[in-house]
Amino acid sequence: MSKETHHFQAEIQQLLDIVIHSLYTDKEIFVRELISNSADACEKLRFNQSSGTALYQSEIAPAITVATDDKAGTITITDTGCGMTHGELVENLGTIAHSGTKAFLKQLAEDKKPDVGLIGQFGVGFYSAFMVAKKVTVLSRSFGPDEQSWQWTSEGMGGYEIAPAAELPRGTKIILELKDDAKDFATESTVERIIQRYSSFVPFPIELNAKRLNTVQAIWARSKNEIKEEEYNEFYTFVGHDHEKPLFRLHFSADAPLAIQALLFVPGRNFETMGMGRMDSEVNLYCRKVLIQAKAKGLFPEWLRFLKGVVDSEDLPLNISRETMQDTSLLQKLNKVLTSRFLKFLDEQSEKEAEAYAKFYHEYHRFLKEGVVTDFTHKEALGKLLRYESSALDAGKLTSLADYVKRMPSDQKEIYCLLAANRAAAEASPYFEVFKERKWEVLFLYDAWDEFVMEHLHTFDGQPLKLAEKADLNLSAKKEGALSEAAAKELSKWLKETLGEQVNEVRVSQRLVDSPAVVVDSDKFMTASMRRIMKAMKQDGPDLPAAKPDFEFNPAHPIMARLDSVRQKDAALAGSVAEQILDNARVAAGLLEDPRAMLTRLNSLLEKVLAKE
Ligand code: ADP
């Protein structure tokens, strides 16, 4: 049989027109496509071998070799896979079967800037060779014992030729004679980089110019109990570029709603706090072990950007279309499934591996909090993962909100939180007094952002979250030695007159035990700590209006009782003392901005005290 000339099917010719003239910048993906085809051919051979089919050259193991020749300007990809018969060459490298592919082509033809990069996902990856090659030669020998060798050649336009070839080893060899502007693909270092990037986990050996490239296995596709700890660690070093051990590892597979295999790692350290700038998710997206997207955008929410690893989904190429790859409901679905699974995993770890979880929380709590504030979908699951110090536990011990709720007495209807710089400040806070007296537990929040977190979380397990300073609570017992109601009312009036515009409202407090007074932000939506954050964030623009808090005083406190009697004898002294009490309350709330005036006053008060001795 001599040389035959064939025309490409009309759609293929149309595709080639686009591919040949494409200005697509990622031309390197042709390497990925041809190696994937070779890997599929190896897989098919292995399948036939295991089902007992007679093979030509059964002693040759399936493998892939790549050779570059920069003098000749060629790259050659050879596999010892299943090969193709004459009929298969015509069928596979000249026609398109799938209807989805035809739709893809139609779309591609209509686009001004066609995205040729998706070519492989539409079952036409082979033709990407024509982005870089002026001539493609395919030499193939099928695995069928009675078949023969064939040579297929094409320059893209004007069809292809098939002719018998001299006896070849089993498999397929594809020779690309590169266009002048694509000669770089005949350089070993370039091709090595491309193979490492896209094809590191192809499950058959790949050699480039006699050097073995893919030595790390795609362990995510294997069953968990077959994998040794060292293999996981070696894999992590490879994908995570991190020589320390990961803090957590999650390896799972799911069938519904999407077929997913994922192997995710939490690095031992939070690089953002180490001054390394914002982390960038390093989870790579694969389809059947071939890289689709490195550091895939949108695969996880932003607040999980510390994760590293791989996600492999078989569902990707089948129902993906141009649009779905970019914004995409499929990606969103993957995102939701993966995120929920990861949060569930963290929740389980917090029970099973309390110590590791504590370390994780220490490193990454800010990310979880960012999630609560920015991600409505996962807010509840994230709420379960938060941990805080509490008035009911020793210093340094953290509790979950769930455990707090379990300890709540039946008449307590809210979860209370108190923002403070540290534990000592929290315990000394006037806002804590009523809780101490009632023996009600309060969570101590030391991170300024926690206030936003609590605000967004809003409730936990049906219980409202409340800041201690906003809690509407009275002491359980009546206080002894308190001013009479009438005297307290008079004192209120006098205080308001004396303190003037510095305070909004003056009232008798029902919640103070040891402190003479507190200030409470009169703005329902503002607290002292939020004011501090906003001040810290503010750069230009108008100043925040000064805080004009409500002033609550404790009618049972000796200072207030004496103040009441002194104000009738020495108005000047009483006025100074009232100002000082207000400033003291501002200090406790973190609201005193300029202490200089206060110091001058305090000094003159001290002078008066000492003068009496
Ligand atoms: P896809 O691989 O997605 O089906 P391609 O256009 O890349 O689409 O390849 C078309 C077909 O050609 C493949 O399905 C396969 O049957 C055949 N083929 C391509 N490369 C090889 C190869 N190296 N060995 C055997 N068959 C191949």
XYZ file of C-alpha atoms and ligand atoms in Angstrom:
640
model
C 0.000 0.000 0.000
C 1.446 3.383 -0.886
C 0.863 6.920 0.258
C -2.761 8.067 0.715
C -3.920 11.659 0.888
C -6.854 12.553 3.182
C -8.816 15.700 3.870
C -9.526 16.722 7.422
C -13.150 16.778 8.412
C -14.501 20.325 7.940
C -14.579 21.056 11.694
C -10.991 19.915 12.140
C -9.864 22.110 9.299
C -11.684 24.987 10.905
C -9.990 24.239 14.238
C -6.592 24.067 12.592
C -7.111 27.439 10.937
C -7.659 28.946 14.352
C -4.836 27.074 16.021
C -2.248 27.797 13.338
C -2.955 31.499 13.338
C -3.577 31.837 17.030
C -1.663 34.464 18.964
C -2.308 32.488 22.102
C 0.541 33.096 24.493
C 0.603 29.844 26.435
C 1.676 27.757 23.482
C 3.591 25.494 25.850
C 0.421 23.611 26.707
C 0.914 21.478 23.591
C 3.516 19.539 25.617
C 0.915 18.818 28.288
C -1.607 17.709 25.668
C 0.715 15.345 23.825
C 2.056 13.846 27.049
C -1.501 13.363 28.297
C -2.370 11.519 25.097
C 0.687 9.330 25.571
C -0.292 8.658 29.171
C -3.802 7.685 28.042
C -2.290 5.354 25.466
C -0.129 3.763 28.194
C -3.181 3.403 30.407
C -5.097 1.732 27.604
C -2.234 -0.677 27.053
C -2.095 -1.539 30.732
C -5.827 -2.142 30.758
C -5.575 -4.546 27.815
C -2.659 -6.299 29.450
C -4.541 -6.816 32.678
C -7.567 -8.155 30.867
C -5.411 -10.810 29.177
C -5.389 -9.480 25.622
C -2.456 -10.638 23.512
C 0.006 -7.720 23.086
C 2.693 -7.003 20.566
C 6.000 -6.661 22.476
C 4.381 -7.359 25.821
C 7.847 -7.221 27.438
C 8.081 -3.473 26.831
C 6.633 -1.547 29.764
C 4.466 1.485 29.104
C 6.557 4.686 29.325
C 7.026 8.077 27.731
C 10.187 9.624 26.350
C 10.744 13.122 25.095
C 13.681 14.197 22.974
C 14.669 17.704 21.960
C 17.040 18.551 19.145
C 17.848 22.229 19.035
C 20.011 21.895 15.927
C 17.260 20.302 13.904
C 14.567 22.396 15.644
C 12.438 19.405 16.622
C 10.769 17.914 19.655
C 9.774 14.265 19.641
C 7.395 12.586 22.052
C 7.399 8.810 22.069
C 5.324 6.367 24.056
C 5.158 2.613 24.315
C 1.396 2.726 24.771
C -1.350 1.131 22.697
C -0.442 2.754 19.351
C -2.887 3.233 16.498
C -3.934 1.157 13.508
C -4.511 2.663 10.085
C -8.216 2.928 10.816
C -7.593 4.586 14.182
C -5.219 7.145 12.695
C -7.909 8.197 10.232
C -10.596 8.133 12.866
C -8.692 9.815 15.707
C -6.467 12.307 13.934
C -8.836 13.611 11.319
C -12.366 13.621 12.658
C -14.267 14.754 15.726
C -16.852 12.589 17.330
C -18.179 14.490 20.358
C -20.917 17.038 19.867
C -19.606 19.179 22.752
C -16.401 19.670 20.818
C -18.282 20.996 17.833
C -20.003 23.554 20.023
C -16.620 24.543 21.446
C -15.283 25.042 17.946
C -18.209 27.161 16.939
C -17.615 29.366 19.961
C -13.882 29.510 19.280
C -14.481 30.559 15.678
C -16.712 33.407 16.819
C -14.270 34.756 19.388
C -11.964 37.602 18.536
C -9.293 36.330 20.895
C -9.874 32.599 21.007
C -8.708 30.885 24.178
C -6.901 27.970 22.661
C -5.721 26.911 26.122
C -8.894 24.939 26.690
C -8.305 22.809 23.638
C -7.365 19.715 25.605
C -10.530 19.783 27.625
C -12.578 19.384 24.504
C -10.922 16.248 23.268
C -8.915 17.888 20.533
C -5.610 18.413 22.350
C -3.582 16.721 19.666
C -4.131 19.630 17.292
C -2.479 22.095 19.659
C 0.767 20.719 18.153
C 0.056 22.928 15.166
C 0.434 26.071 17.271
C 4.167 25.447 17.301
C 4.881 22.967 14.473
C 4.985 23.568 10.772
C 4.918 19.827 10.205
C 3.785 16.972 12.427
C 4.745 13.358 11.818
C 3.077 10.556 13.733
C 4.635 7.122 13.593
C 2.513 4.442 15.180
C 2.416 0.691 15.737
C -0.692 -0.677 17.368
C -0.491 -3.238 20.211
C -2.467 -5.761 18.110
C -0.004 -8.580 17.254
C -0.991 -8.674 13.592
C -0.977 -4.977 12.889
C 1.664 -2.991 11.064
C 3.433 0.339 11.325
C 2.153 3.578 9.846
C 3.313 7.076 9.235
C 0.883 10.008 9.365
C 2.072 13.453 8.299
C 0.476 16.845 8.026
C 1.399 20.469 7.628
C -1.931 21.494 9.046
C -3.509 23.022 5.990
C -4.553 20.841 3.109
C -5.111 17.556 4.908
C -2.770 14.723 5.869
C -1.055 11.725 4.367
C -0.802 8.172 5.580
C 1.792 5.710 4.356
C 3.187 2.393 5.590
C 6.304 2.760 7.716
C 9.290 0.524 8.403
C 8.655 -1.864 11.320
C 8.443 0.183 14.537
C 8.363 -0.704 18.219
C 4.899 -0.712 19.765
C 3.394 2.684 20.495
C 3.475 6.142 18.994
C 6.192 8.632 18.141
C 5.210 12.194 17.337
C 7.808 14.441 15.698
C 7.206 18.187 15.609
C 9.205 20.305 13.212
C 8.966 23.622 14.961
C 8.050 26.931 13.394
C 10.753 29.583 13.479
C 9.090 31.481 16.311
C 8.694 28.315 18.380
C 12.228 26.984 18.246
C 12.575 27.422 21.998
C 10.552 24.229 22.415
C 13.569 22.369 21.063
C 15.559 23.507 24.115
C 15.902 20.940 26.849
C 15.636 23.367 29.774
C 12.417 24.900 28.430
C 10.769 21.554 27.891
C 11.940 20.278 31.262
C 10.293 23.226 32.984
C 7.035 22.641 31.097
C 6.927 18.943 31.915
C 7.676 19.611 35.588
C 4.892 22.148 35.668
C 2.109 20.215 34.037
C 3.021 16.587 34.004
C 4.879 15.832 37.237
C 2.223 13.384 38.356
C 1.621 11.481 35.149
C 1.601 7.874 36.345
C 4.059 6.554 33.762
C 7.771 7.305 33.686
C 8.668 10.352 31.610
C 12.237 10.754 30.394
C 13.574 13.859 28.732
C 16.773 13.281 26.756
C 17.390 10.159 28.865
C 16.794 11.931 32.202
C 13.900 10.782 34.394
C 11.600 13.674 35.334
C 8.504 12.610 37.238
C 9.651 10.918 40.403
C 6.908 11.982 42.829
C 3.702 9.987 42.644
C 0.204 11.382 42.479
C -0.498 9.925 45.899
C -3.786 11.786 46.188
C -5.289 9.260 43.806
C -4.252 6.319 45.975
C -6.070 4.868 48.913
C -5.149 6.444 52.261
C -4.156 3.290 54.078
C -1.571 2.399 51.435
C 0.334 5.623 51.868
C 3.193 5.964 54.307
C 3.789 9.046 56.413
C 7.113 9.695 54.633
C 5.373 9.639 51.282
C 2.932 12.280 52.437
C 5.772 14.393 53.774
C 7.806 14.028 50.611
C 4.756 15.008 48.590
C 4.155 18.034 50.781
C 7.737 19.183 50.355
C 7.241 18.900 46.619
C 3.909 20.708 46.249
C 4.287 23.067 49.189
C 7.921 24.077 48.638
C 8.231 23.843 52.389
C 10.752 21.743 54.237
C 8.963 21.807 57.541
C 6.199 19.374 58.361
C 2.623 20.471 57.751
C 0.352 21.094 60.732
C -2.596 19.265 59.279
C -3.274 17.061 56.326
C -6.635 16.241 54.820
C -6.819 13.511 52.199
C -10.266 12.691 50.956
C -12.296 11.654 47.980
C -15.931 12.205 47.154
C -18.215 11.007 44.399
C -21.188 13.285 44.784
C -22.069 15.983 43.927
C -18.693 16.029 42.177
C -15.973 13.466 41.740
C -13.122 14.907 43.776
C -9.845 13.667 45.107
C -8.074 16.159 47.272
C -4.952 16.271 49.370
C -4.691 19.471 51.350
C -2.102 20.701 53.799
C -1.944 23.410 56.415
C 1.653 24.665 56.584
C 3.327 24.585 59.969
C 3.583 28.341 60.055
C 1.505 31.291 59.038
C 3.739 33.097 56.623
C 1.683 36.263 56.717
C 2.610 36.970 60.305
C 6.237 36.459 59.446
C 6.232 39.585 57.335
C 6.179 37.654 54.090
C 3.202 39.524 52.683
C -0.131 38.121 51.721
C -0.224 34.383 51.154
C -1.465 33.063 47.874
C -3.434 29.825 47.773
C -1.163 27.103 46.533
C -3.734 24.522 45.670
C -3.343 23.231 42.160
C -6.238 21.944 40.141
C -5.802 18.703 38.278
C -7.924 16.582 36.044
C -6.895 12.973 36.136
C -3.397 13.862 37.345
C -2.728 16.461 34.669
C -2.456 20.052 35.784
C -5.328 22.273 34.661
C -4.439 25.322 36.713
C -1.610 26.006 39.118
C -2.634 28.015 42.210
C -6.184 27.794 40.974
C -8.109 30.975 41.588
C -11.541 30.597 43.100
C -11.101 27.017 44.223
C -11.183 28.090 47.872
C -12.397 31.270 49.531
C -9.778 33.949 50.127
C -9.663 33.283 53.857
C -8.348 29.778 53.181
C -5.411 31.149 51.240
C -2.947 29.400 53.542
C -3.835 25.982 52.137
C -1.481 24.035 49.928
C -2.024 20.852 47.968
C -3.960 19.447 45.071
C -7.531 18.973 44.007
C -8.248 16.551 41.215
C -11.680 16.395 39.665
C -12.637 14.125 36.839
C -15.734 16.174 36.292
C -13.751 19.101 35.064
C -13.245 18.507 31.387
C -16.527 16.790 30.708
C -18.991 19.483 31.542
C -16.776 22.481 31.461
C -17.199 25.206 28.930
C -15.299 28.401 28.282
C -17.389 30.467 30.631
C -17.601 27.867 33.334
C -13.848 27.749 33.715
C -13.636 31.417 34.536
C -16.435 32.575 36.821
C -18.294 29.513 36.957
C -20.862 27.553 38.684
C -18.730 24.443 38.527
C -15.862 26.156 40.300
C -18.292 27.537 42.855
C -19.664 24.091 43.458
C -16.171 22.720 43.930
C -15.385 25.623 46.237
C -18.413 24.951 48.392
C -17.833 21.221 48.675
C -14.140 21.630 49.441
C -14.623 24.407 51.978
C -17.373 22.608 53.875
C -15.310 19.449 53.946
C -12.265 21.290 55.227
C -14.238 23.029 57.970
C -15.717 19.723 59.045
C -12.213 18.330 59.174
C -11.035 21.173 61.413
C -13.965 20.618 63.721
C -13.067 16.926 63.992
C -9.409 17.723 64.594
C -10.310 20.108 67.395
C -11.780 17.118 69.222
C -9.351 14.397 68.240
C -6.104 16.352 68.114
C -6.673 19.099 70.638
C -3.023 20.013 70.934
C -2.457 20.267 67.180
C -5.661 22.235 66.870
C -4.505 24.678 69.526
C -1.312 25.246 67.558
C -3.324 25.648 64.375
C -5.617 28.135 66.075
C -2.711 30.111 67.387
C -1.239 30.425 63.892
C -4.377 30.851 61.831
C -7.171 32.325 63.984
C -7.106 35.559 62.038
C -8.024 33.690 58.840
C -10.994 32.015 60.500
C -12.137 35.382 61.799
C -11.739 36.904 58.370
C -13.995 34.104 57.169
C -16.697 34.888 59.732
C -16.693 38.523 58.671
C -16.535 38.005 54.911
C -18.188 34.684 54.177
C -21.822 34.361 55.022
C -22.105 30.792 53.700
C -19.651 29.316 56.167
C -20.202 31.653 59.104
C -21.852 29.066 61.333
C -19.287 26.362 60.719
C -16.555 28.897 61.405
C -18.230 29.980 64.639
C -17.717 26.462 65.969
C -13.989 26.760 65.407
C -13.427 29.944 67.397
C -11.706 29.709 70.764
C -11.413 32.277 73.558
C -10.188 32.681 77.075
C -13.012 32.831 79.574
C -13.670 34.053 83.078
C -14.682 30.490 83.974
C -11.363 28.950 82.953
C -7.775 29.407 84.074
C -5.627 31.883 82.191
C -4.240 30.410 78.983
C -7.070 27.879 78.561
C -9.419 28.420 75.641
C -13.042 27.471 75.263
C -15.290 26.970 72.281
C -18.601 28.784 72.087
C -20.316 25.399 72.174
C -18.760 24.579 75.550
C -19.642 28.025 76.855
C -23.285 27.441 75.911
C -23.235 24.103 77.748
C -22.135 25.875 80.934
C -24.757 28.646 80.755
C -27.226 28.682 83.685
C -30.835 28.433 82.597
C -31.643 32.076 83.390
C -28.760 33.366 81.253
C -30.020 34.142 77.769
C -27.003 35.655 76.067
C -23.337 34.862 75.428
C -21.186 37.646 76.902
C -17.877 38.877 75.569
C -15.526 41.448 76.955
C -12.861 43.129 74.884
C -9.698 43.937 76.756
C -5.973 44.214 76.208
C -5.263 41.144 78.322
C -6.671 38.997 81.078
C -5.686 41.269 83.962
C -7.370 44.225 82.245
C -10.488 42.152 81.570
C -10.787 41.025 85.168
C -10.273 44.557 86.437
C -12.731 46.051 83.989
C -15.770 47.792 85.510
C -17.856 46.103 82.824
C -16.936 42.747 84.305
C -18.186 43.525 87.839
C -21.804 42.598 87.337
C -20.831 39.260 85.797
C -18.445 38.469 88.601
C -21.127 39.203 91.144
C -23.627 36.987 89.319
C -20.982 34.310 88.614
C -21.861 34.429 84.938
C -19.181 33.461 82.484
C -17.682 36.055 80.146
C -15.470 35.371 77.132
C -12.342 37.522 77.125
C -11.441 38.840 73.699
C -7.944 40.227 73.279
C -7.909 40.726 69.520
C -9.429 44.050 68.475
C -10.981 42.418 65.400
C -13.001 40.095 67.608
C -15.596 42.765 68.043
C -16.381 42.682 64.317
C -16.323 38.899 64.444
C -18.927 38.796 67.189
C -21.022 41.372 65.433
C -21.068 39.320 62.228
C -21.578 36.037 63.961
C -24.445 37.641 65.808
C -25.715 34.436 67.407
C -24.287 31.048 68.211
C -26.444 27.990 68.577
C -29.473 30.251 68.872
C -27.962 32.381 71.673
C -27.321 36.071 70.951
C -23.733 37.258 71.343
C -23.465 40.361 73.449
C -20.617 42.669 74.371
C -20.376 43.026 78.150
C -20.419 46.811 77.972
C -23.724 46.670 76.089
C -25.340 44.112 78.354
C -28.475 45.264 80.078
C -27.937 43.600 83.441
C -28.513 44.534 87.050
C -26.759 43.246 90.111
C -28.729 40.491 91.762
C -28.614 41.956 95.302
C -29.472 45.436 96.544
C -26.344 47.328 97.545
C -25.731 48.385 101.090
C -24.790 51.930 102.033
C -26.033 53.358 98.790
C -27.249 56.908 98.409
C -31.002 57.168 98.668
C -32.882 57.231 95.413
C -33.655 60.910 95.806
C -30.025 61.808 96.668
C -28.753 59.785 93.713
C -31.135 61.632 91.438
C -29.904 64.995 92.684
C -26.301 63.900 92.246
C -27.108 62.818 88.667
C -28.429 66.239 87.873
C -25.415 67.944 89.360
C -23.012 65.628 87.501
C -24.687 66.365 84.183
C -24.411 70.100 84.839
C -20.780 69.767 85.891
C -19.612 67.463 83.110
C -21.693 69.241 80.475
C -21.154 68.368 76.819
C -18.516 65.765 77.606
C -21.204 63.222 78.374
C -24.467 62.315 76.784
C -26.534 61.136 79.703
C -25.771 60.605 83.374
C -27.541 57.777 85.189
C -27.379 55.571 88.220
C -25.712 52.275 87.427
C -27.174 48.935 88.421
C -24.148 46.930 87.548
C -21.123 48.337 89.332
C -19.648 46.792 92.442
C -16.071 48.020 92.910
C -15.860 50.954 90.522
C -17.318 54.393 91.153
C -18.350 54.880 87.514
C -18.142 53.699 83.896
C -18.683 55.236 80.509
C -20.868 53.398 78.026
C -20.912 54.388 74.394
C -24.220 56.043 73.746
C -24.131 54.996 70.098
C -25.884 51.636 69.893
C -23.608 50.465 67.120
C -20.357 51.745 68.491
C -18.164 50.570 71.276
C -14.979 51.916 72.676
C -12.880 49.267 70.962
C -14.526 49.837 67.624
C -13.762 53.511 67.983
C -10.129 52.629 68.569
C -9.999 50.434 65.466
C -11.617 53.066 63.320
C -9.209 55.663 64.564
C -6.281 53.397 63.809
C -7.548 52.687 60.299
C -8.407 56.248 59.473
C -5.813 57.993 57.334
C -7.214 61.088 55.694
C -10.673 62.509 55.820
C -12.694 64.052 58.601
C -12.055 63.095 62.204
C -14.451 60.777 63.940
C -16.791 62.807 66.121
C -15.448 62.661 69.672
C -17.002 59.995 71.838
C -19.865 61.398 73.895
C -20.621 58.494 76.135
C -23.261 57.892 78.734
C -21.898 58.163 82.265
C -23.073 55.605 84.813
C -22.154 55.957 88.475
C -22.295 53.563 91.361
C -24.455 55.091 94.163
C -23.027 52.622 96.682
C -19.416 53.558 96.102
C -17.833 55.589 98.940
C -16.349 58.081 96.468
C -19.790 58.909 95.111
C -21.324 59.211 98.561
C -18.557 61.611 99.699
C -18.739 63.510 96.449
C -22.380 64.136 97.149
C -21.627 65.738 100.488
C -18.518 67.657 99.335
C -20.316 69.231 96.364
C -22.528 71.105 98.797
C -19.513 72.554 100.685
C -16.703 72.923 98.156
C -18.084 73.120 94.626
C -14.635 73.679 93.046
C -13.100 70.583 94.635
C -16.177 68.481 93.843
C -16.065 69.672 90.209
C -12.408 68.561 89.881
C -13.183 65.198 91.442
C -16.131 64.650 89.080
C -13.906 65.429 86.084
C -11.321 63.007 87.416
C -13.885 60.235 87.866
C -14.955 60.739 84.258
C -11.365 60.563 83.054
C -10.740 57.431 85.110
C -13.751 55.809 83.468
C -12.444 56.866 80.051
C -9.088 55.290 80.826
C -10.815 52.028 81.742
C -12.676 52.140 78.434
C -9.544 53.022 76.473
C -11.093 56.299 75.399
C -8.800 58.850 76.966
C -6.853 60.412 74.153
C -4.764 63.098 75.773
C -3.903 62.468 79.419
C -2.024 65.761 79.949
C -4.961 67.786 81.224
C -5.893 64.910 83.481
C -2.401 64.776 85.005
C -2.386 68.476 85.848
C -5.729 68.073 87.596
C -4.670 64.920 89.378
C -1.565 66.660 90.696
C -3.553 69.529 92.137
C -5.977 67.061 93.753
C -3.037 65.230 95.328
C -1.703 68.506 96.604
C -5.013 69.175 98.313
C -5.116 65.717 99.862
C -1.621 66.125 101.253
C -2.310 69.658 102.496
C -4.917 68.180 104.843
C -2.377 66.017 106.638
P -8.458 13.313 23.261
O -7.131 12.759 23.641
O -8.964 14.298 24.245
O -9.461 12.277 22.897
P -6.956 14.330 21.029
O -7.284 15.203 19.875
O -5.811 14.784 21.857
O -8.240 14.162 21.896
O -6.645 12.889 20.483
C -7.579 12.210 19.660
C -7.409 10.752 19.780
O -6.218 10.318 19.132
C -7.280 10.205 21.171
O -8.541 10.012 21.752
C -6.587 8.888 20.949
O -7.525 7.876 20.580
C -5.716 9.170 19.757
N -4.345 9.429 20.178
C -3.748 10.622 20.305
N -2.468 10.483 20.714
C -2.239 9.148 20.841
C -1.121 8.352 21.251
N 0.042 8.910 21.639
N -1.271 7.019 21.271
C -2.437 6.436 20.896
N -3.535 7.131 20.522
C -3.447 8.494 20.504
